[in-house]
Coordinates of C-alpha atoms in Angstrom, one line a residue:
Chain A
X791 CA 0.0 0.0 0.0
X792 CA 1.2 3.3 -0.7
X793 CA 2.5 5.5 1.8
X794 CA 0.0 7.5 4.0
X795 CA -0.3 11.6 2.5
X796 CA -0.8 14.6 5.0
X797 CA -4.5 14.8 2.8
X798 CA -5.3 12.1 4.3
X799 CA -4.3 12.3 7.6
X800 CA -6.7 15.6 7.6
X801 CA -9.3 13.8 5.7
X802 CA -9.2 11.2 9.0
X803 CA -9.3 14.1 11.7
X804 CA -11.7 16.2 10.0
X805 CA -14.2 13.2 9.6
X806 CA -13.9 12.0 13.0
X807 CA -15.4 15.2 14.4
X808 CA -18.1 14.6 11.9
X809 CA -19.2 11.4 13.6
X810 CA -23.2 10.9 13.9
X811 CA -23.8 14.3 12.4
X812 CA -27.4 14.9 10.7
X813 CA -26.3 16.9 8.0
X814 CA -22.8 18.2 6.8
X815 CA -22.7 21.5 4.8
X816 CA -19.1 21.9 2.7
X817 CA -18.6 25.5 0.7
X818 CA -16.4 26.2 -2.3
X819 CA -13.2 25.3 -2.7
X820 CA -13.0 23.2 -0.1
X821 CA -11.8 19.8 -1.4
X822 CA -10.1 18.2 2.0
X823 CA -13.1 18.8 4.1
X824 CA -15.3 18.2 1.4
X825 CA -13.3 14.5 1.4
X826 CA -14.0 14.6 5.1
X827 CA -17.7 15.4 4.9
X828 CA -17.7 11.9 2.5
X829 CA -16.1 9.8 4.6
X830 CA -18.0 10.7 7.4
X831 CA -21.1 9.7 5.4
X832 CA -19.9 6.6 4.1
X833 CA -19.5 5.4 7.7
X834 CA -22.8 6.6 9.3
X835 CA -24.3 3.7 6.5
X836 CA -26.5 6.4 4.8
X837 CA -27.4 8.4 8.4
X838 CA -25.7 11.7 7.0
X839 CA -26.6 14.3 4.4
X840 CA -23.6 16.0 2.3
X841 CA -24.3 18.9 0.5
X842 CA -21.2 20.6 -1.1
X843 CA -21.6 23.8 -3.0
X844 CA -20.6 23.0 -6.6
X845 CA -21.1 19.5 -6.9
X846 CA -24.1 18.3 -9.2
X847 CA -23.9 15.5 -7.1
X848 CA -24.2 15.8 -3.7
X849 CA -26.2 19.7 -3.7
X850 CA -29.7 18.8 -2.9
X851 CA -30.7 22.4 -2.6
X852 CA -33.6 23.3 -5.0
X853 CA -34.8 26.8 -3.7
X854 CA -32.5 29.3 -4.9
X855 CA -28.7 30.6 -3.3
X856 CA -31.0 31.9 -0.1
X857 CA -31.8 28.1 1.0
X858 CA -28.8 26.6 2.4
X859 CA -28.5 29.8 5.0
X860 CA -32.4 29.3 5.8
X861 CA -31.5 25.7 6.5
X862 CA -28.5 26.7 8.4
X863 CA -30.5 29.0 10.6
X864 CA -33.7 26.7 11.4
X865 CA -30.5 24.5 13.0
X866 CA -31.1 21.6 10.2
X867 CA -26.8 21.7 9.4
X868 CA -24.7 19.9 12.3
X869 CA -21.8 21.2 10.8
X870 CA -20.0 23.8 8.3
X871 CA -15.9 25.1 7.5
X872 CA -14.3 28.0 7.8
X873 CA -11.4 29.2 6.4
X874 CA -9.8 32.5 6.3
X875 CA -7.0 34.6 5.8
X876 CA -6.2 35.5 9.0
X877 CA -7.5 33.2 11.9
X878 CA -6.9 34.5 15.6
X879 CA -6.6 33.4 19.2
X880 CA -10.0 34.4 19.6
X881 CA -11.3 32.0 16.8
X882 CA -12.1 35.5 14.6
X883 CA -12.2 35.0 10.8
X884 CA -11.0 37.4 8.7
X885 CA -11.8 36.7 4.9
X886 CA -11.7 40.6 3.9
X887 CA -8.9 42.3 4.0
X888 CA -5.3 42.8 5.4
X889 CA -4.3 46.5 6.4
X890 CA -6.9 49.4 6.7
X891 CA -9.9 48.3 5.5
X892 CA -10.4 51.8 3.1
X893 CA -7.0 51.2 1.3
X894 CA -5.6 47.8 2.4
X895 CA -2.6 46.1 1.7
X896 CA -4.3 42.6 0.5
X897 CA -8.1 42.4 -0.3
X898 CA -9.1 39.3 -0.4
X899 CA -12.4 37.5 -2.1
X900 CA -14.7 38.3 0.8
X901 CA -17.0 37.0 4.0
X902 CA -19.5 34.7 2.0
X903 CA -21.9 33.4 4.5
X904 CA -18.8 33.6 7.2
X905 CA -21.2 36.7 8.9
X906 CA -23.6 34.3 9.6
X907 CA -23.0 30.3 9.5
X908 CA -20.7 31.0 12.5
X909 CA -22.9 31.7 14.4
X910 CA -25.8 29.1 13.5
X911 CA -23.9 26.1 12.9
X912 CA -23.1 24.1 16.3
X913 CA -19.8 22.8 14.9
X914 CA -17.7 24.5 12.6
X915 CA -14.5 23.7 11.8
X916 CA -11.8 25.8 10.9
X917 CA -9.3 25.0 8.6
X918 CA -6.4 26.6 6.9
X919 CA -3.4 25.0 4.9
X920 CA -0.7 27.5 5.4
X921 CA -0.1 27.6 9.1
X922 CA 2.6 30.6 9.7
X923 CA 2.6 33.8 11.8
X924 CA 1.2 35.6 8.4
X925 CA -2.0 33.3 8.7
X926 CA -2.5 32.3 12.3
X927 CA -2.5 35.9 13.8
X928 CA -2.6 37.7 17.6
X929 CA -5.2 39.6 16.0
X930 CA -7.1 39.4 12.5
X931 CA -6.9 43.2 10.6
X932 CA -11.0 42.3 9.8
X933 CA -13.3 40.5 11.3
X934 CA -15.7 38.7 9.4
X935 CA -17.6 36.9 11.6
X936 CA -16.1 36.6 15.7
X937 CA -14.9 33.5 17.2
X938 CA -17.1 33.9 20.2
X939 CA -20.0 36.4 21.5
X940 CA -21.7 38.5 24.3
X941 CA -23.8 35.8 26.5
X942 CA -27.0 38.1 24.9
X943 CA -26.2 37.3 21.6
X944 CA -28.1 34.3 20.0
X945 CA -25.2 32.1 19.2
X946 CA -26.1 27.8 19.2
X947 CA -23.2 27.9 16.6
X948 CA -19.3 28.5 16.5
X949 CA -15.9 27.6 16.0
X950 CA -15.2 23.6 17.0
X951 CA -11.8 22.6 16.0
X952 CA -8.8 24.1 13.8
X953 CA -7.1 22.3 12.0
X954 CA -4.1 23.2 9.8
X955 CA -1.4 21.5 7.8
X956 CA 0.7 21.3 11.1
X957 CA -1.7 20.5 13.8
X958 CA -5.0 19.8 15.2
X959 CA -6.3 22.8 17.8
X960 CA -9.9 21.9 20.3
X961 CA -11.4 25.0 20.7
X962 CA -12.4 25.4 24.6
X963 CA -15.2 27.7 24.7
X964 CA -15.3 28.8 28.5
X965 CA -11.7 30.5 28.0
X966 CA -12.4 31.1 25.0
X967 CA -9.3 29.9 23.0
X968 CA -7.7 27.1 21.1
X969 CA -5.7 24.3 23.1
X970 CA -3.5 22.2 20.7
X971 CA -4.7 18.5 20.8
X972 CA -2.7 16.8 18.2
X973 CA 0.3 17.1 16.0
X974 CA 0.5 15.6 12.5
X975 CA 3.4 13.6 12.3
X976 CA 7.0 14.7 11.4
X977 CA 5.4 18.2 13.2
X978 CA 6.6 19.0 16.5
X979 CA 4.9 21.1 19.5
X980 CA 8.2 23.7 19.6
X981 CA 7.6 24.1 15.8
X982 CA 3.9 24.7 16.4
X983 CA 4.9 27.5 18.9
X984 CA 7.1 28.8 16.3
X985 CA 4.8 29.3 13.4
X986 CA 1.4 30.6 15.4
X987 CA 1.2 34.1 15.7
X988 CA -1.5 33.5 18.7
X989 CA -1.2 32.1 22.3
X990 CA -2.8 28.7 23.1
X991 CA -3.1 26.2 25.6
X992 CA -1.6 22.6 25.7
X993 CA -3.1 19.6 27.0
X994 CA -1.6 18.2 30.4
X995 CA 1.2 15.7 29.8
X996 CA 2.5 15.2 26.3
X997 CA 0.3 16.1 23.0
X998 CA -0.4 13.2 20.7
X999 CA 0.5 12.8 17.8
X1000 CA -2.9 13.1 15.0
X1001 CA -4.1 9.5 13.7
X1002 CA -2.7 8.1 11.1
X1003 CA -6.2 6.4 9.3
X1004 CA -5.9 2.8 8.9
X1005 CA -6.6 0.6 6.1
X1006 CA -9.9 -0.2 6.3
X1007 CA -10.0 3.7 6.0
X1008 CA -8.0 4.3 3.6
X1009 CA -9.4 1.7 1.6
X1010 CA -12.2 4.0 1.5
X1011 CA -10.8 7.4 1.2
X1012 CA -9.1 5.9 -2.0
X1013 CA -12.0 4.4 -3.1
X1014 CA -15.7 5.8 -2.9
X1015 CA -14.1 8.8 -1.4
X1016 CA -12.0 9.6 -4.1
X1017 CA -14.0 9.1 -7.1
X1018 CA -16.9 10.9 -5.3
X1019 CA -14.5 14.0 -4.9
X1020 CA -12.9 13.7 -8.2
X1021 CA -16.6 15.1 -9.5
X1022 CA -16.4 18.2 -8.0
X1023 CA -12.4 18.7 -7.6
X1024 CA -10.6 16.5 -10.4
X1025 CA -7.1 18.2 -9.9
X1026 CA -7.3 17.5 -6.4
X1027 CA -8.2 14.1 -7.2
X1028 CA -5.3 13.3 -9.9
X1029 CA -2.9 14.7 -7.0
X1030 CA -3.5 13.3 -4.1
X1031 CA -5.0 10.0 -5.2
X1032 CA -3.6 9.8 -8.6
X1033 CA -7.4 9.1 -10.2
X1034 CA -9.2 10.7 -13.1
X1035 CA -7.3 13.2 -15.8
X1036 CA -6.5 16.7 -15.0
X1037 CA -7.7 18.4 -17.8
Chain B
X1340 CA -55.1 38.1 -26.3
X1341 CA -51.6 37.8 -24.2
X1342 CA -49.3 40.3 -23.8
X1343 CA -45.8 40.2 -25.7
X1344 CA -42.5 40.8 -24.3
X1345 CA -40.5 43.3 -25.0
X1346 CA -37.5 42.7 -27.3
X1347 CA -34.6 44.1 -27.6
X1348 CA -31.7 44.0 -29.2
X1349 CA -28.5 43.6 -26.6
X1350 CA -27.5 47.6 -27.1
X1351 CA -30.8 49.1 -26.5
X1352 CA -30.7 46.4 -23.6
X1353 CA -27.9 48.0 -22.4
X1354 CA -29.0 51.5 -23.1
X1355 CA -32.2 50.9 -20.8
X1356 CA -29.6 50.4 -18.1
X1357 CA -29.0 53.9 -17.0
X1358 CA -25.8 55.6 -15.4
X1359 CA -26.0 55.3 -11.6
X1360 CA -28.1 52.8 -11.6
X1361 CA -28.2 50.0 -8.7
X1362 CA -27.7 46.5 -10.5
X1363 CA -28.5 43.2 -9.0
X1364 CA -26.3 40.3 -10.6
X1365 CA -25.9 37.0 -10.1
X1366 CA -22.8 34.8 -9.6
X1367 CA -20.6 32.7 -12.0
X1368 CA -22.0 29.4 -11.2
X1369 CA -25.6 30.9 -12.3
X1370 CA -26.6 32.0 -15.6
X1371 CA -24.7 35.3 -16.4
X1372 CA -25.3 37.6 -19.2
X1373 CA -21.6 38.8 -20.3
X1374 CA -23.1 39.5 -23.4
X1375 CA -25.2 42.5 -21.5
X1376 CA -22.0 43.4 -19.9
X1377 CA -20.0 43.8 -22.6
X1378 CA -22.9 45.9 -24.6
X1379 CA -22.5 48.2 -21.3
X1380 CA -19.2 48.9 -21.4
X1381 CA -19.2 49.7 -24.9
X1382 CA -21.6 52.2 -23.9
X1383 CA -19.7 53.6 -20.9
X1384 CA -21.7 53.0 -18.7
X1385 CA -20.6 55.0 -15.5
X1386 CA -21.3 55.1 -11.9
X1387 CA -23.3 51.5 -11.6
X1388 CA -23.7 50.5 -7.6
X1389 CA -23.4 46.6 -8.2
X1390 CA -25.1 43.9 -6.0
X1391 CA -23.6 40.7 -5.9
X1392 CA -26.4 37.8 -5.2
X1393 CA -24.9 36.8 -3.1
X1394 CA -21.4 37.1 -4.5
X1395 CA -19.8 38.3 -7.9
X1396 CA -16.9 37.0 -10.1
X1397 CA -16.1 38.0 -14.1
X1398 CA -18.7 40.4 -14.8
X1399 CA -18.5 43.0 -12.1
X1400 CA -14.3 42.6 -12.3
X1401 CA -14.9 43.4 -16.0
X1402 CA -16.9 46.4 -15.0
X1403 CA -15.0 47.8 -12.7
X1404 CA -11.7 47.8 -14.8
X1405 CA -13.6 49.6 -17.4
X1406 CA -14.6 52.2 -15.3
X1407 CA -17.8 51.8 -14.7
X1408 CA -18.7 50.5 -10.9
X1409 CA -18.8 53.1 -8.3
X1410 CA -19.8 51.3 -5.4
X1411 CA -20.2 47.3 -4.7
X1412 CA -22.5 45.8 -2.6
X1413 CA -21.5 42.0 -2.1
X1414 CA -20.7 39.3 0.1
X1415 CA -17.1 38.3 -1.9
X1416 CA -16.0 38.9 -5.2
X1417 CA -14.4 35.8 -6.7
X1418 CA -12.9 34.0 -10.0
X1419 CA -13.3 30.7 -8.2
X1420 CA -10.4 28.5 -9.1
X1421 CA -8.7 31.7 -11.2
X1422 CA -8.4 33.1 -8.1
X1423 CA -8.5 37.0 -6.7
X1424 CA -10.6 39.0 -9.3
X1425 CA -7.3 41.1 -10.7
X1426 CA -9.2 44.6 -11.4
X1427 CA -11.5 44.4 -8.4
X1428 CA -8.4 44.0 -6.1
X1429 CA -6.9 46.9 -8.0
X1430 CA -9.4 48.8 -7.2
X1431 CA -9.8 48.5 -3.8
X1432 CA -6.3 49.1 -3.0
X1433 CA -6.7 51.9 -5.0
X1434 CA -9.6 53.1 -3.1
X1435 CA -11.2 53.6 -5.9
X1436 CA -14.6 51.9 -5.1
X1437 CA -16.9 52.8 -2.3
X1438 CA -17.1 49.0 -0.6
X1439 CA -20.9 47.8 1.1
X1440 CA -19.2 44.2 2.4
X1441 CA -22.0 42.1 3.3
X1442 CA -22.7 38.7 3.9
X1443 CA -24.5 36.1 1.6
X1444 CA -27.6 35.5 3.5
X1445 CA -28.0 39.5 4.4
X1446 CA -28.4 39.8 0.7
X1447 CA -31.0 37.3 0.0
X1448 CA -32.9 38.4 3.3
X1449 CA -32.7 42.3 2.3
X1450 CA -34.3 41.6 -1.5
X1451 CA -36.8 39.0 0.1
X1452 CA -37.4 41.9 2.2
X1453 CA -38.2 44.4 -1.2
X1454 CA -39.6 41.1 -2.5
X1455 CA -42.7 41.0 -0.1
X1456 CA -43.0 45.3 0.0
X1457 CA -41.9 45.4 3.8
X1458 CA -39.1 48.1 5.1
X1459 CA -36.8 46.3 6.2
X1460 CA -35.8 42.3 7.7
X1461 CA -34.3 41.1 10.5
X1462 CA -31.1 39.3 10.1
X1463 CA -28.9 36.4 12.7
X1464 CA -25.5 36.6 13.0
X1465 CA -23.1 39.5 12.1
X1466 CA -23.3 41.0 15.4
X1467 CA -19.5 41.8 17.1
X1468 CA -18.4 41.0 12.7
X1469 CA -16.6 44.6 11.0
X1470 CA -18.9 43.6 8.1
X1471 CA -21.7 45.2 10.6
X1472 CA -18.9 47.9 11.6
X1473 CA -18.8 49.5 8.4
X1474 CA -22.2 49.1 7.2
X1475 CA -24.0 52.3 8.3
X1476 CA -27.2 51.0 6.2
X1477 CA -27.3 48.0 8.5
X1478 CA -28.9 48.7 12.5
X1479 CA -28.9 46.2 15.5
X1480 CA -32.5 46.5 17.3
X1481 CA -34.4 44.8 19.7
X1482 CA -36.7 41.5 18.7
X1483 CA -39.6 43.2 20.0
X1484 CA -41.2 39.9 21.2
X1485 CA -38.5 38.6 23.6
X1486 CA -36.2 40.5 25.9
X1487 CA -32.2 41.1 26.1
X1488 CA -32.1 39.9 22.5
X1489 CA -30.2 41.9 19.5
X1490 CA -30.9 41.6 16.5
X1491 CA -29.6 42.9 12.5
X1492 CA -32.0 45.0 11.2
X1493 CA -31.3 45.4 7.6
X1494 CA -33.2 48.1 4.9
X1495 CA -34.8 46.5 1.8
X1496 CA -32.3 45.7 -0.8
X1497 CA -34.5 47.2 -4.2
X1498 CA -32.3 47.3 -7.1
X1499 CA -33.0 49.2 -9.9
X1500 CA -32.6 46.9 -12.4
X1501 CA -32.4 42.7 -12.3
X1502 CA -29.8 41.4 -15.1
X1503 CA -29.7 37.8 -15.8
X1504 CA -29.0 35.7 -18.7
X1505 CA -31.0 31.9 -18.7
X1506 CA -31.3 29.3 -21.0
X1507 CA -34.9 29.6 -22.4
X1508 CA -37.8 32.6 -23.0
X1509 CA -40.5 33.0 -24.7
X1510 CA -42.3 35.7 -26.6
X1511 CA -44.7 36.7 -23.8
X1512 CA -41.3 37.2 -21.8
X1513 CA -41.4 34.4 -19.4
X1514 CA -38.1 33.1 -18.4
X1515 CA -37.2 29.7 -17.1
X1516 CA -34.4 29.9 -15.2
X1517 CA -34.4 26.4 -13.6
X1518 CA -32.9 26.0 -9.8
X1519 CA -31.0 29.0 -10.1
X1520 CA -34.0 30.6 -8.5
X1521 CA -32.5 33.2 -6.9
X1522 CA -32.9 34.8 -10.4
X1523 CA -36.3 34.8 -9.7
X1524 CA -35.8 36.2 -6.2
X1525 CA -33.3 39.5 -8.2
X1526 CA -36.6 39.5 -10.6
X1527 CA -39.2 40.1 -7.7
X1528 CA -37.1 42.7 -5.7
X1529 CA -35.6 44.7 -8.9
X1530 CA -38.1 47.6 -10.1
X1531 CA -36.4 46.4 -13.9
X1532 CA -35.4 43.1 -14.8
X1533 CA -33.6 43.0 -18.2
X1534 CA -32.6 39.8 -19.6
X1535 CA -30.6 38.0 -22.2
X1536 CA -31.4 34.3 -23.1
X1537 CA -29.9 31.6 -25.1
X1538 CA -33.4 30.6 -27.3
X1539 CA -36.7 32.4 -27.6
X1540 CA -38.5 29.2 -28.0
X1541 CA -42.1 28.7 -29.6
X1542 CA -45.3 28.5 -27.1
X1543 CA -45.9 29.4 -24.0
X1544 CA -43.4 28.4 -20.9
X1545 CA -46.3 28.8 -18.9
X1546 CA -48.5 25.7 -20.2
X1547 CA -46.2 23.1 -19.1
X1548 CA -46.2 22.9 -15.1
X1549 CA -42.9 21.1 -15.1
X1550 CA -41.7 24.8 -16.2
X1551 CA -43.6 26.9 -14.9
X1552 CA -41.9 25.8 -11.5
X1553 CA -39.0 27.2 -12.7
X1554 CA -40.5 30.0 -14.5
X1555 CA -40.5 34.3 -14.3
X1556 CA -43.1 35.5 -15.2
X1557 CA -43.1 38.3 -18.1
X1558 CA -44.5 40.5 -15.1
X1559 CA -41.5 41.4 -13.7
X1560 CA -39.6 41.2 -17.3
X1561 CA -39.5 45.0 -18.8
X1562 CA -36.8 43.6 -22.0
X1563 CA -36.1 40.4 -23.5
X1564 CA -33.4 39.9 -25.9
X1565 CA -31.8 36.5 -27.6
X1566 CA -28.5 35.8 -27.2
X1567 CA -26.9 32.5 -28.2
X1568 CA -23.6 31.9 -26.1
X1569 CA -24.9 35.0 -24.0
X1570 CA -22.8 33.7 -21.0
X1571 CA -19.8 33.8 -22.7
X1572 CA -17.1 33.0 -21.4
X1573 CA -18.9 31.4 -18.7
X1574 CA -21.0 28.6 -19.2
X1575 CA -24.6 27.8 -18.2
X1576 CA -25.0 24.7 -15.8
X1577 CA -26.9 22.4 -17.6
X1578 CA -25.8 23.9 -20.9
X1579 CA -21.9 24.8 -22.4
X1580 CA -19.5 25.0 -20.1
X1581 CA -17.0 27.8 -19.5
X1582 CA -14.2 28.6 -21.8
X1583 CA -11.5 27.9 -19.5
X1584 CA -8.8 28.9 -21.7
X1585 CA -10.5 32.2 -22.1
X1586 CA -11.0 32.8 -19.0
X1587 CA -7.1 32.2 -17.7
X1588 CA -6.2 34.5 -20.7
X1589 CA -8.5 37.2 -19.1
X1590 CA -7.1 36.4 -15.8
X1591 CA -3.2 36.8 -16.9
X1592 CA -3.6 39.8 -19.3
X1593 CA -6.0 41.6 -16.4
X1594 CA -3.4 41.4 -13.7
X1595 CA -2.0 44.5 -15.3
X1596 CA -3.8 48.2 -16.8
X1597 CA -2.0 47.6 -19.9
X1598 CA -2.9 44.1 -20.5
X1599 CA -6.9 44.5 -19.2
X1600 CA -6.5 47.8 -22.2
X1601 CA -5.9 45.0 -24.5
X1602 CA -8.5 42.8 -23.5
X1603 CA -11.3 45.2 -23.5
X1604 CA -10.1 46.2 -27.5
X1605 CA -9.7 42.4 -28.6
X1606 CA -12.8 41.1 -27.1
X1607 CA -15.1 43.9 -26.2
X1608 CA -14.8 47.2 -27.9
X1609 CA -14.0 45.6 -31.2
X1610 CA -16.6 43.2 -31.5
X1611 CA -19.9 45.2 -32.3
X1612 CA -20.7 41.8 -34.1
X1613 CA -22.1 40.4 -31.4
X1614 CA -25.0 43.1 -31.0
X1615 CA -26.0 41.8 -34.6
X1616 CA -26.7 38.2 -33.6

């Protein structure tokens, strides 16, 4: 078998936190968790929804661009991700801008539905592939949606775990900050302190290392997984899992 | 005896599309008339307040770079997998475009809102966000009907004018536009809706339930004009797909003034052919 890929080892440790969910919403551009999402489904033996914004497959949403926020809001999505361009200690998003916000130095796509899903979904998960000081910040330049809120402010939803390309951060929501709960392997807890621009908390004694996913897992990931994904992402596909045709 | 729609060809389309005005339009991944857009900038339009539903992507990057966007009022602006939208990023750096940042669901509440003829919605989430920060439009207010509980009150989003492109009309002006329904949704809140579609087909849309469903009714449709390969180059889900090579070419010669100059001769200025079709 071939050799285990970091893809995969988020794929595992996204879907885990996915376990006996109702219904998983995935955005764009989002081919790891969208992987996850799969997975996750594939195990609950057709308990799960997955809808994932620009599949054909897997979007059951027939009333217009409005519906998967109204279905996000009457509570019927378990869980959502997050990315952004800056992520702070405080669990703040920032998918705006970096710099004044009038004349700023980056500008970036924008908030989506980040002004609102983070606050309505119980479990989102963060996740961002470049983990440096540049990314992981003290304090974002914009916030696009807060990591947490006033007790007066209706909030069943929020941030629920981080995950990056380095590590695996639980999101303790009485302190209200990240705790680091796994490495990825070949990663080491010194380097973690190294590349986050944001204080966080460690677990008592050592921190494990993230899961490698079996076989019986990746049997899957490789298999239904894979050509399930390669629908909606087919570069992503030919990459990691070496399936499909790029073009 | 039924009435007819309204046909146009794409530059009076465009010329019904006045300077100033507040335009609703859709994103890539729905039906997109670049045709329209293209008949706009060769008529300068200037000064257009754009309204991304929820979000926009080649057409408002197109306008801005030629000058015509004054303000944007969207939840992201995005190329998808081409990445940041090259003039639009200029722009802002530039501070050249008054920004309304919002998020997707504010937009779709605040037209449902000039949809049904009521002031303004109430919204969840954004409180504590700088996307509330900087909207001034946007107020947090009491829900009158429980206590210690703030909630986003957003004013009715009313464009002035709808522009979509879909696969099918007809000549009474009804336009199926399929699931992409927030189409309908722009064509309910907009006081104009001016749209471009691939076939003007024989009949009446309206006759067959199946699309009716999916249908707009020539109510709300005040022009009508038939555009093969009107999304061009984007695709139509369900129809062509996007002309990816196109695209990345607009992408790399955009990055720069100079090279979005050359664009705008080759394929948009030069081409009054299209207006003939």
């Amino acid at each position: 078998m071939k050799d285990v890929v970091l893809e995969e080892i988020l794929i595992e440790a996204i879907a885990e936190n996915l376990d006996g969910l109702r219904h998983v919403a995935v955005g764009a551009s989002s081919p790891i968790p969208g992987a996850a999402a799969l997975l996750a489904r594939s195990r609950s033996k057709g308990k799960m929804r997955v809808s994932i914004l620009g599949s054909e497959d897997n979007n059951f949403f027939s009333d217009g661009g409005k519906e998967i926020f109204d279905v996000a809001g009457q509570g019927r999505m378990d869980a959502f991700f997050l990315s952004g361009a800056q992520i702070d200690g405080k669990a703040n998003v920032n998918l705006v801008s970096v710099g004044d916000y009038e004349q700023p130095k980056a500008r970036f796509p924008g908030s989506f539905g980040s002004g609102y899903l983070y606050f309505v979904v119980p479990r989102v998960i963060l996740f961002r592939l470049e983990h440096t000081p540049r990314t992981l910040v003290e304090k974002v330049d914009f916030i696009s949606a807060p990591g947490f809120s006033d007790d007066n402010v209706y909030r069943p939803g929020g941030p629920h775990k981080l995950i990056t390309d380095r590590c695996l951060f639980a999101v303790d929501k009485e302190r209200k900050c990240f705790r680091l709960e796994s490495v990825h392997p070949g990663h080491t807890v010194d380097e973690i302190h190294e590349q986050t621009g944001f204080k966080f908390d460690l677990p008592e004694g050592t921190v494990p290392e993230t899961r490698i996913p079996n076989s019986e897992t990746l049997h899957v990931i490789r298999g239904e997984v894979a050509s399930e994904i390669s629908e909606i992402y087919p570069a992503f596909a030919a990459r990691v899992f070496g399936i499909g045709n790029e073009s | 005896m039924l009435m007819l729609a309204n046909k146009l060809t794409i530059d009076e389309l465009a010329s019904r599309i006045p300077d100033g005005a507040k335009v609703a339009l859709p994103p890539d991944y729905a039906y997109c008339s670049l045709t329209a857009v293209r008949a706009l900038i060769r008529r300068k339009v200037k000064g257009l307040h754009l309204v991304g539903v929820p979000s926009l992507g080649f057409q408002a990057d197109m306008l801005i770079g030629a000058g015509c966007v004054d303000t944007l009022e969207t939840a992201a602006v995005t190329l998808s997998e081409f990445g940041l939208a090259p003039r639009f990023t200029a722009a802002v750096k530039r501070a050249e475009i008054n920004m309304m940042d919002a998020t997707c669901p504010a937009i779709h509440a605040a037209l449902q809102a000039s949809e049904k003829g009521i002031p303004f919605i109430p919204l969840r989430g954004l409180i504590g966000s700088d996307i509330l920060a900087h909207r001034k439009d946007w107020k947090v207010g009491d829900n009158p009907f429980a206590e210690n509980d703030p909630v986003v009150y957003l004013p009715a989003l009313k464009p002035d004018v709808a522009l979509i492109h879909a696969p099918i009309g007809d000549k009474y002006g009804n336009v199926w536009v399929g699931v992409r329904r927030e189409q309908m949704l722009m064509a309910h809140a907009a006081s104009e809706t001016f749209v471009t579609v691939e076939e003007i087909v024989d009949g009446n849309l309206m006759d067959d339930l199946k699309m009716k469903a999916a249908t707009i009714p020539g109510l709300y449709i005040s022009g009508i004009t038939e555009a093969k390969k009107g999304a061009w180059p984007l695709g139509i889900p369900g129809g062509y797909n996007a002309d990816h090579e196109h695209l990345q070419r607009y992408v790399d010669l955009a990055k720069t003034d100079e090279g979005f100059e050359q664009y705008l001769k080759e394929f948009v200025l030069e081409t009054p052919a299209e207006a003939a079709e």
